[in-house]
């Protein structure tokens, strides 16, 4: 299955200052004071936008946040993008109070689905006709099945390979934000999704795997990489999906340090042909470029940072794989030298010697979070300022479109 919806793209978001399985991240939450307190709450909904963008967004609950947009001014709410529909959490089974992540799936028939991580589980929403989305299925989260205490904060990340979804779970059941369980990686069969039926068919708990913050899948190689887990020091856990998608197995680990998220690709030409490379985003440690070709010998090729690094959260490669665009989730909040949404650009043509090149901003005082690239367009999901689309055909002349 393609990583993107056909003609559409998934923009993924998670709540600010979470993912607390990292010791450094927890320290930031408990000890650091933002330049100005900005507490974001989840917007209870899923929107379908034109040009065919799915966005699960965040809206502020503090009146001080509303200085970015005037809700009565339509020109500020959307520009060159048209909202087509909305699905709220009240329309989804499970009585969830929040949602945190989003992915997509195209069934063999060509029908398109959003896969939404919510507090109590995973929802599947058909968006083949984006003006008429339909909730077709819901699967309770593994953590909700093993921990009956109220969920203070539940986070799920999901990816799809072949006709199966793989879901990681983190559950915080107390106000101290201490992980209380995850249940492993959830495996969900999507073969009957067109008949509005999905089935949990198993879990992966090999080697004690319980909680994890993220999962990345390389569709070309057939391997998944669990990230920020309770094993392997929170590093990379390589999982073979291709041999048997219904019975994935851990086949290698990299445990140098905690990795929050990753982009994993296979190189088919050029000097790195035949290599599978993970770009790992490691918070204050920057970006780790990791060779994962040989699962028995995963090793670090290079480490790179950038000015004002605070928490390297996620990044995406340009389609020619010359540049890596990086979102630092916390620089705008905790770094006095960063006042506006800032995205950093690294030259990664030489994987062993990456270089910071430049950064860009649209001048808005919001924290960036996740991004994806399609062609020359970068789609960025930001706290407080929503979806932003940039032309990155020239990294030295990036502009918002």
CSV table of C-alpha atoms in Angstrom, one decimal:
chain,number,residue,atom,x,y,z
A,1,UNK,CA,0.0,0.0,0.0
A,2,UNK,CA,1.2,3.5,-0.7
A,3,UNK,CA,2.4,5.6,2.2
A,4,UNK,CA,0.0,8.3,1.2
A,5,UNK,CA,-3.6,8.3,0.4
A,6,UNK,CA,-4.0,8.4,-3.4
A,7,UNK,CA,-4.1,12.1,-4.1
A,8,UNK,CA,-4.2,12.9,-0.4
A,9,UNK,CA,-1.9,13.1,2.5
A,10,UNK,CA,-2.0,12.5,6.2
A,11,UNK,CA,-0.8,15.1,8.6
A,12,UNK,CA,-0.1,13.7,12.1
A,13,UNK,CA,-0.2,15.4,15.4
A,14,UNK,CA,0.5,14.6,19.0
A,15,UNK,CA,-0.1,16.7,22.1
A,16,UNK,CA,2.7,19.1,23.1
A,17,UNK,CA,5.1,18.1,25.9
A,18,UNK,CA,4.2,14.5,26.1
A,19,UNK,CA,5.9,11.2,25.0
A,20,UNK,CA,7.2,11.1,28.5
A,21,UNK,CA,9.1,7.8,28.3
A,22,UNK,CA,12.2,9.9,27.6
A,23,UNK,CA,14.0,10.9,30.8
A,24,UNK,CA,15.0,14.2,29.2
A,25,UNK,CA,11.5,14.9,28.1
A,26,UNK,CA,10.1,14.3,31.5
A,27,UNK,CA,12.7,16.7,32.9
A,28,UNK,CA,11.5,19.4,30.5
A,29,UNK,CA,7.9,18.9,31.6
A,30,UNK,CA,8.5,19.0,35.3
A,31,UNK,CA,11.3,21.6,35.5
A,32,UNK,CA,11.2,24.0,32.6
A,33,UNK,CA,9.0,27.0,32.4
A,34,UNK,CA,7.7,28.1,29.0
A,35,UNK,CA,8.4,31.7,27.9
A,36,UNK,CA,4.7,32.2,28.2
A,37,UNK,CA,2.4,29.5,29.4
A,38,UNK,CA,0.6,27.9,26.5
A,39,UNK,CA,-1.5,24.8,27.4
A,40,UNK,CA,-3.0,23.2,24.4
A,41,UNK,CA,-6.1,21.0,24.5
A,42,UNK,CA,-7.1,18.5,21.9
A,43,UNK,CA,-9.6,19.6,19.3
A,44,UNK,CA,-12.2,16.8,19.3
A,45,UNK,CA,-12.5,16.2,15.7
A,46,UNK,CA,-11.2,15.0,12.3
A,47,UNK,CA,-11.5,17.4,9.4
A,48,UNK,CA,-11.3,16.6,5.7
A,49,UNK,CA,-9.9,19.6,3.8
A,50,UNK,CA,-9.4,20.4,0.2
A,51,UNK,CA,-6.9,20.1,-1.6
A,52,UNK,CA,-7.5,16.6,-0.1
A,53,UNK,CA,-5.6,17.0,3.1
A,54,UNK,CA,-6.6,15.2,6.3
A,55,UNK,CA,-5.8,17.2,9.4
A,56,UNK,CA,-6.3,16.3,13.0
A,57,UNK,CA,-5.7,19.6,14.7
A,58,UNK,CA,-5.3,21.3,18.0
A,59,UNK,CA,-7.1,24.3,19.3
A,60,UNK,CA,-6.2,26.3,22.4
A,61,UNK,CA,-8.2,26.4,25.6
A,62,UNK,CA,-6.4,29.4,27.0
A,63,UNK,CA,-7.9,32.7,25.9
A,64,UNK,CA,-4.4,34.1,25.5
A,65,UNK,CA,-3.9,31.7,22.6
A,66,UNK,CA,-6.6,33.3,20.4
A,67,UNK,CA,-4.3,36.1,19.4
A,68,UNK,CA,-3.2,34.2,16.3
A,69,UNK,CA,-6.6,34.0,14.6
A,70,UNK,CA,-9.8,35.9,14.6
A,71,UNK,CA,-12.4,33.1,14.5
A,72,UNK,CA,-14.8,35.5,12.8
A,73,UNK,CA,-12.4,36.2,9.9
A,74,UNK,CA,-12.7,33.4,7.4
A,75,UNK,CA,-9.6,34.6,5.6
A,76,UNK,CA,-7.6,33.8,8.7
A,77,UNK,CA,-9.2,30.4,9.3
A,78,UNK,CA,-8.4,29.0,5.8
A,79,UNK,CA,-6.5,30.1,2.7
A,80,UNK,CA,-6.2,28.1,-0.5
A,81,UNK,CA,-7.6,25.1,1.4
A,82,UNK,CA,-11.3,24.3,1.7
A,83,UNK,CA,-12.9,22.4,4.6
A,84,UNK,CA,-15.1,19.7,3.4
A,85,UNK,CA,-16.4,17.9,6.5
A,86,UNK,CA,-15.7,17.1,10.1
A,87,UNK,CA,-16.0,14.0,12.3
A,88,UNK,CA,-16.0,14.7,16.1
A,89,UNK,CA,-15.2,12.3,18.9
A,90,UNK,CA,-18.8,12.2,19.9
A,91,UNK,CA,-19.4,10.3,16.6
A,92,UNK,CA,-16.9,7.6,17.4
A,93,UNK,CA,-17.5,4.7,19.8
A,94,UNK,CA,-15.5,4.4,23.0
A,95,UNK,CA,-16.4,7.7,24.7
A,96,UNK,CA,-12.8,9.1,24.2
A,97,UNK,CA,-12.0,12.5,25.5
A,98,UNK,CA,-9.0,13.1,23.2
A,99,UNK,CA,-7.2,12.0,20.0
A,100,UNK,CA,-3.6,12.2,19.2
A,101,UNK,CA,-2.5,10.7,15.9
A,102,UNK,CA,-3.6,9.9,12.4
A,103,UNK,CA,-2.6,7.7,9.5
A,104,UNK,CA,-4.2,6.5,6.3
A,105,UNK,CA,-5.0,3.3,4.4
A,106,UNK,CA,-6.2,2.5,0.8
A,107,UNK,CA,-7.9,-0.8,0.5
A,108,UNK,CA,-7.4,-3.0,-2.6
A,109,UNK,CA,-10.7,-1.7,-4.0
A,110,UNK,CA,-9.3,1.9,-3.9
A,111,UNK,CA,-11.5,3.0,-1.0
A,112,UNK,CA,-9.7,5.3,1.4
A,113,UNK,CA,-9.7,5.3,5.2
A,114,UNK,CA,-8.3,7.5,8.0
A,115,UNK,CA,-6.9,5.5,11.0
A,116,UNK,CA,-7.3,7.6,14.1
A,117,UNK,CA,-5.7,7.1,17.5
A,118,UNK,CA,-8.0,8.2,20.3
A,119,UNK,CA,-7.9,7.8,24.1
A,120,UNK,CA,-9.8,4.5,24.2
A,121,UNK,CA,-8.6,2.9,21.0
A,122,UNK,CA,-8.3,3.1,17.3
A,123,UNK,CA,-11.1,4.4,15.0
A,124,UNK,CA,-11.4,3.8,11.3
A,125,UNK,CA,-13.2,6.5,9.2
A,126,UNK,CA,-13.9,6.0,5.5
A,127,UNK,CA,-13.0,9.2,3.6
A,128,UNK,CA,-13.4,8.0,0.0
A,129,UNK,CA,-16.0,10.7,-0.4
A,130,UNK,CA,-14.4,13.4,1.8
A,131,UNK,CA,-17.6,15.4,2.0
A,132,UNK,CA,-19.3,12.4,3.6
A,133,UNK,CA,-16.9,10.7,6.0
A,134,UNK,CA,-18.2,7.6,7.8
A,135,UNK,CA,-17.0,5.9,11.0
A,136,UNK,CA,-16.8,2.2,10.0
A,137,UNK,CA,-15.0,0.5,12.9
A,138,UNK,CA,-13.5,0.9,16.3
A,139,UNK,CA,-11.0,-1.3,18.2
A,140,UNK,CA,-10.2,-0.8,21.9
A,141,UNK,CA,-6.6,0.0,22.7
A,142,UNK,CA,-4.5,-2.8,24.3
A,143,UNK,CA,-3.8,-0.7,27.3
A,144,UNK,CA,-7.6,-0.1,27.8
A,145,UNK,CA,-8.0,-3.9,27.9
A,146,UNK,CA,-5.3,-4.5,30.6
A,147,UNK,CA,-5.7,-1.4,32.8
A,148,UNK,CA,-9.2,-0.5,34.0
A,149,UNK,CA,-8.0,2.7,35.8
A,150,UNK,CA,-9.1,6.0,34.2
A,151,UNK,CA,-6.8,7.1,31.5
A,152,UNK,CA,-5.2,10.5,32.2
A,153,UNK,CA,-3.4,10.5,28.9
A,154,UNK,CA,-3.3,7.7,26.3
A,155,UNK,CA,-1.2,7.9,23.2
A,156,UNK,CA,-1.3,5.7,20.1
A,157,UNK,CA,0.8,5.6,17.0
A,158,UNK,CA,-0.2,3.5,14.0
A,159,UNK,CA,1.2,2.5,10.6
A,160,UNK,CA,-0.1,0.2,7.9
A,161,UNK,CA,1.7,-2.5,6.0
A,162,UNK,CA,0.0,-4.7,3.4
A,163,UNK,CA,-3.6,-5.1,4.8
A,164,UNK,CA,-2.7,-4.8,8.5
A,165,UNK,CA,-2.4,-1.9,11.0
A,166,UNK,CA,0.2,-1.9,13.7
A,167,UNK,CA,-0.5,0.2,16.8
A,168,UNK,CA,1.8,1.2,19.7
A,169,UNK,CA,0.2,2.3,23.0
A,170,UNK,CA,1.3,4.5,25.9
A,171,UNK,CA,-1.0,4.8,28.9
A,172,UNK,CA,-0.6,7.3,31.8
A,173,UNK,CA,-3.1,6.5,34.5
A,174,UNK,CA,-2.0,9.0,37.1
A,175,UNK,CA,-1.4,12.7,37.3
A,176,UNK,CA,2.4,12.0,37.7
A,177,UNK,CA,2.6,10.9,34.1
A,178,UNK,CA,4.1,7.5,34.9
A,179,UNK,CA,3.6,4.9,32.3
A,180,UNK,CA,1.1,2.3,33.5
A,181,UNK,CA,1.2,-0.1,30.5
A,182,UNK,CA,0.7,-0.5,26.8
A,183,UNK,CA,0.1,-4.2,26.1
A,184,UNK,CA,2.6,-4.4,23.2
A,185,UNK,CA,2.1,-3.7,19.5
A,186,UNK,CA,-1.5,-4.3,18.5
A,187,UNK,CA,-2.1,-6.1,15.1
A,188,UNK,CA,-5.3,-5.3,13.3
A,189,UNK,CA,-6.6,-7.1,10.2
A,190,UNK,CA,-8.0,-4.7,7.6
A,191,UNK,CA,-8.9,-7.2,4.9
A,192,UNK,CA,-12.7,-6.7,5.5
A,193,UNK,CA,-12.7,-3.0,6.1
A,194,UNK,CA,-14.8,-2.4,3.0
A,195,UNK,CA,-17.4,-4.5,4.8
A,196,UNK,CA,-17.0,-2.2,7.9
A,197,UNK,CA,-15.3,-4.9,9.8
A,198,UNK,CA,-11.7,-4.8,11.3
A,199,UNK,CA,-10.4,-7.4,13.7
A,200,UNK,CA,-7.6,-7.4,16.3
A,201,UNK,CA,-5.7,-10.6,15.5
A,202,UNK,CA,-2.8,-10.5,17.8
A,203,UNK,CA,-0.2,-8.6,19.8
A,204,UNK,CA,3.6,-8.4,19.7
A,205,UNK,CA,5.1,-8.7,23.2
A,206,UNK,CA,8.3,-10.4,22.3
A,207,UNK,CA,11.3,-9.7,24.5
A,208,UNK,CA,9.0,-7.9,27.0
A,209,UNK,CA,7.8,-5.2,24.6
A,210,UNK,CA,5.0,-3.4,26.4
A,211,UNK,CA,4.8,0.4,25.7
A,212,UNK,CA,6.2,2.4,22.8
A,213,UNK,CA,5.7,6.0,21.7
A,214,UNK,CA,5.9,5.5,17.9
A,215,UNK,CA,6.2,3.1,15.1
A,216,UNK,CA,7.7,3.7,11.6
A,217,UNK,CA,7.3,1.4,8.7
A,218,UNK,CA,9.5,1.1,5.5
A,219,UNK,CA,7.0,-0.2,3.0
A,220,UNK,CA,9.7,-1.1,0.6
A,221,UNK,CA,11.8,-3.3,2.9
A,222,UNK,CA,8.9,-4.7,4.9
A,223,UNK,CA,10.3,-3.8,8.3
A,224,UNK,CA,8.7,-1.8,11.1
A,225,UNK,CA,10.7,0.1,13.7
A,226,UNK,CA,9.2,0.6,17.1
A,227,UNK,CA,10.5,3.7,18.8
A,228,UNK,CA,10.6,5.0,22.4
A,229,UNK,CA,9.7,1.6,23.8
A,230,UNK,CA,10.2,0.1,27.2
A,231,UNK,CA,13.0,-2.1,25.8
A,232,UNK,CA,16.3,-1.4,23.9
A,233,UNK,CA,16.7,1.7,26.0
A,234,UNK,CA,13.9,3.4,24.0
A,235,UNK,CA,15.9,3.1,20.7
A,236,UNK,CA,15.0,1.3,17.5
A,237,UNK,CA,13.4,-2.1,17.6
A,238,UNK,CA,13.4,-3.7,14.2
A,239,UNK,CA,10.4,-5.9,13.4
A,240,UNK,CA,10.0,-8.2,10.3
A,241,UNK,CA,6.6,-7.7,8.8
A,242,UNK,CA,7.2,-9.1,5.3
A,243,UNK,CA,7.8,-12.7,6.3
A,244,UNK,CA,4.3,-13.0,7.9
A,245,UNK,CA,2.4,-9.7,8.5
A,246,UNK,CA,0.1,-11.6,10.9
A,247,UNK,CA,3.0,-12.8,13.1
A,248,UNK,CA,5.7,-10.1,13.2
A,249,UNK,CA,8.9,-10.8,15.0
A,250,UNK,CA,11.7,-8.6,16.5
A,251,UNK,CA,14.8,-9.2,14.5
A,252,UNK,CA,17.2,-6.5,15.8
A,253,UNK,CA,17.7,-3.5,18.1
A,254,UNK,CA,19.7,-0.3,18.4
A,255,UNK,CA,19.9,0.9,22.0
A,256,UNK,CA,22.3,3.9,22.0
A,257,UNK,CA,19.6,6.2,23.2
A,258,UNK,CA,15.9,7.1,23.1
A,259,UNK,CA,14.5,7.8,19.7
A,260,UNK,CA,11.2,9.8,19.6
A,261,UNK,CA,10.3,9.2,16.0
A,262,UNK,CA,12.0,8.2,12.7
A,263,UNK,CA,11.9,8.3,9.0
A,264,UNK,CA,13.1,5.0,7.4
A,265,UNK,CA,13.9,4.6,3.7
A,266,UNK,CA,15.7,2.3,1.3
A,267,UNK,CA,18.2,3.7,-1.2
A,268,UNK,CA,18.1,2.1,-4.6
A,269,UNK,CA,20.7,4.2,-6.5
A,270,UNK,CA,23.6,6.5,-5.8
A,271,UNK,CA,26.4,5.9,-3.4
A,272,UNK,CA,24.1,4.4,-0.8
A,273,UNK,CA,22.3,1.9,-3.1
A,274,UNK,CA,21.2,-1.2,-1.3
A,275,UNK,CA,21.3,0.4,2.2
A,276,UNK,CA,18.3,0.9,4.5
A,277,UNK,CA,18.6,4.1,6.6
A,278,UNK,CA,16.8,5.4,9.6
A,279,UNK,CA,16.7,9.1,10.4
A,280,UNK,CA,16.1,9.1,14.1
A,281,UNK,CA,14.8,12.2,16.0
A,282,UNK,CA,16.3,12.1,19.5
A,283,UNK,CA,15.2,15.2,21.3
A,284,UNK,CA,18.1,17.2,22.7
A,285,UNK,CA,20.5,14.7,21.1
A,286,UNK,CA,19.5,15.9,17.6
A,287,UNK,CA,19.2,13.6,14.6
A,288,UNK,CA,20.8,10.2,14.4
A,289,UNK,CA,21.5,8.7,11.0
A,290,UNK,CA,21.4,4.9,11.5
A,291,UNK,CA,22.2,2.1,9.1
A,292,UNK,CA,19.6,-0.6,9.6
A,293,UNK,CA,20.4,-2.7,6.6
A,294,UNK,CA,21.8,-5.6,8.6
A,295,UNK,CA,19.4,-6.2,11.5
A,296,UNK,CA,22.2,-8.0,13.4
A,297,UNK,CA,24.5,-5.1,13.0
A,298,UNK,CA,22.6,-1.8,13.2
A,299,UNK,CA,25.0,1.1,13.6
A,300,UNK,CA,25.1,4.9,13.8
A,301,UNK,CA,26.5,6.6,10.7
A,302,UNK,CA,26.3,10.2,11.9
A,303,UNK,CA,24.8,12.7,14.4
A,304,UNK,CA,23.8,16.2,13.5
A,305,UNK,CA,22.2,19.1,15.4
A,306,UNK,CA,21.2,22.6,14.4
A,307,UNK,CA,21.1,26.1,16.0
A,308,UNK,CA,18.8,26.4,19.1
A,309,UNK,CA,18.1,22.7,19.3
A,310,UNK,CA,15.6,22.0,22.1
A,311,UNK,CA,13.7,18.8,21.1
A,312,UNK,CA,14.2,17.3,17.6
A,313,UNK,CA,10.7,15.8,17.2
A,314,UNK,CA,10.2,14.7,13.6
A,315,UNK,CA,11.4,15.3,10.1
A,316,UNK,CA,10.8,14.4,6.5
A,317,UNK,CA,13.1,13.9,3.5
A,318,UNK,CA,12.7,15.8,0.2
A,319,UNK,CA,11.7,13.5,-2.5
A,320,UNK,CA,15.2,13.6,-4.0
A,321,UNK,CA,16.5,12.7,-0.5
A,322,UNK,CA,19.0,15.6,-0.6
A,323,UNK,CA,17.5,17.5,2.3
A,324,UNK,CA,15.9,16.6,5.7
A,325,UNK,CA,13.4,19.1,7.1
A,326,UNK,CA,13.2,19.0,10.9
A,327,UNK,CA,10.5,20.1,13.3
A,328,UNK,CA,11.7,21.0,16.8
A,329,UNK,CA,8.7,20.8,19.0
A,330,UNK,CA,9.8,22.8,21.9
A,331,UNK,CA,12.2,25.5,20.7
A,332,UNK,CA,9.5,28.1,20.3
A,333,UNK,CA,8.3,27.3,23.9
A,334,UNK,CA,11.5,26.9,25.8
A,335,UNK,CA,14.3,28.7,23.8
A,336,UNK,CA,14.5,32.4,24.2
A,337,UNK,CA,16.2,32.7,20.8
A,338,UNK,CA,13.3,31.2,18.9
A,339,UNK,CA,10.1,33.3,18.9
A,340,UNK,CA,8.4,32.2,15.7
A,341,UNK,CA,7.6,28.8,14.1
A,342,UNK,CA,11.0,27.5,12.8
A,343,UNK,CA,11.7,24.6,10.6
A,344,UNK,CA,15.3,23.4,10.1
A,345,UNK,CA,16.9,22.1,6.9
A,346,UNK,CA,19.8,19.6,6.8
A,347,UNK,CA,21.8,18.6,3.7
A,348,UNK,CA,21.9,14.8,3.9
A,349,UNK,CA,23.4,13.9,0.5
A,350,UNK,CA,26.4,12.5,2.4
A,351,UNK,CA,24.8,10.4,5.1
A,352,UNK,CA,28.1,10.2,7.0
A,353,UNK,CA,28.5,13.9,7.1
A,354,UNK,CA,25.1,15.7,7.3
A,355,UNK,CA,25.2,19.5,7.5
A,356,UNK,CA,22.8,22.2,8.8
A,357,UNK,CA,21.9,24.4,5.8
A,358,UNK,CA,19.2,26.9,6.8
A,359,UNK,CA,15.9,27.4,8.5
A,360,UNK,CA,12.7,29.1,7.6
A,361,UNK,CA,9.6,30.6,9.3
A,362,UNK,CA,6.3,32.0,8.4
A,363,UNK,CA,6.5,34.5,11.2
A,364,UNK,CA,3.8,33.1,13.4
A,365,UNK,CA,4.4,32.5,17.2
A,366,UNK,CA,3.4,28.8,17.2
A,367,UNK,CA,5.2,25.5,17.9
A,368,UNK,CA,5.7,23.2,14.9
A,369,UNK,CA,5.1,19.5,15.3
A,370,UNK,CA,4.9,17.1,12.4
A,371,UNK,CA,5.4,17.4,8.6
A,372,UNK,CA,5.2,15.5,5.4
A,373,UNK,CA,6.5,16.2,1.9
A,374,UNK,CA,4.8,15.6,-1.4
A,375,UNK,CA,6.6,16.8,-4.5
A,376,UNK,CA,7.8,20.3,-3.8
A,377,UNK,CA,5.2,21.0,-1.1
A,378,UNK,CA,5.8,20.6,2.6
A,379,UNK,CA,2.7,20.1,4.8
A,380,UNK,CA,3.3,21.1,8.4
A,381,UNK,CA,1.0,20.7,11.3
A,382,UNK,CA,1.5,23.3,14.0
A,383,UNK,CA,0.1,24.0,17.4
A,384,UNK,CA,-2.1,27.1,17.4
A,385,UNK,CA,-1.5,27.9,13.7
A,386,UNK,CA,-2.9,24.7,12.2
A,387,UNK,CA,-1.9,23.3,8.8
A,388,UNK,CA,0.7,25.3,6.9
A,389,UNK,CA,1.8,24.5,3.3
A,390,UNK,CA,5.3,25.6,2.0
A,391,UNK,CA,6.9,25.5,-1.4
A,392,UNK,CA,10.4,23.9,-0.7
A,393,UNK,CA,11.6,23.6,-4.3
A,394,UNK,CA,14.4,25.9,-3.3
A,395,UNK,CA,15.5,25.4,0.3
A,396,UNK,CA,17.0,28.9,0.4
A,397,UNK,CA,13.8,30.5,-0.8
A,398,UNK,CA,11.1,28.6,1.0
A,399,UNK,CA,7.7,30.4,1.1
A,400,UNK,CA,4.2,29.6,2.4
A,401,UNK,CA,1.7,29.0,-0.3
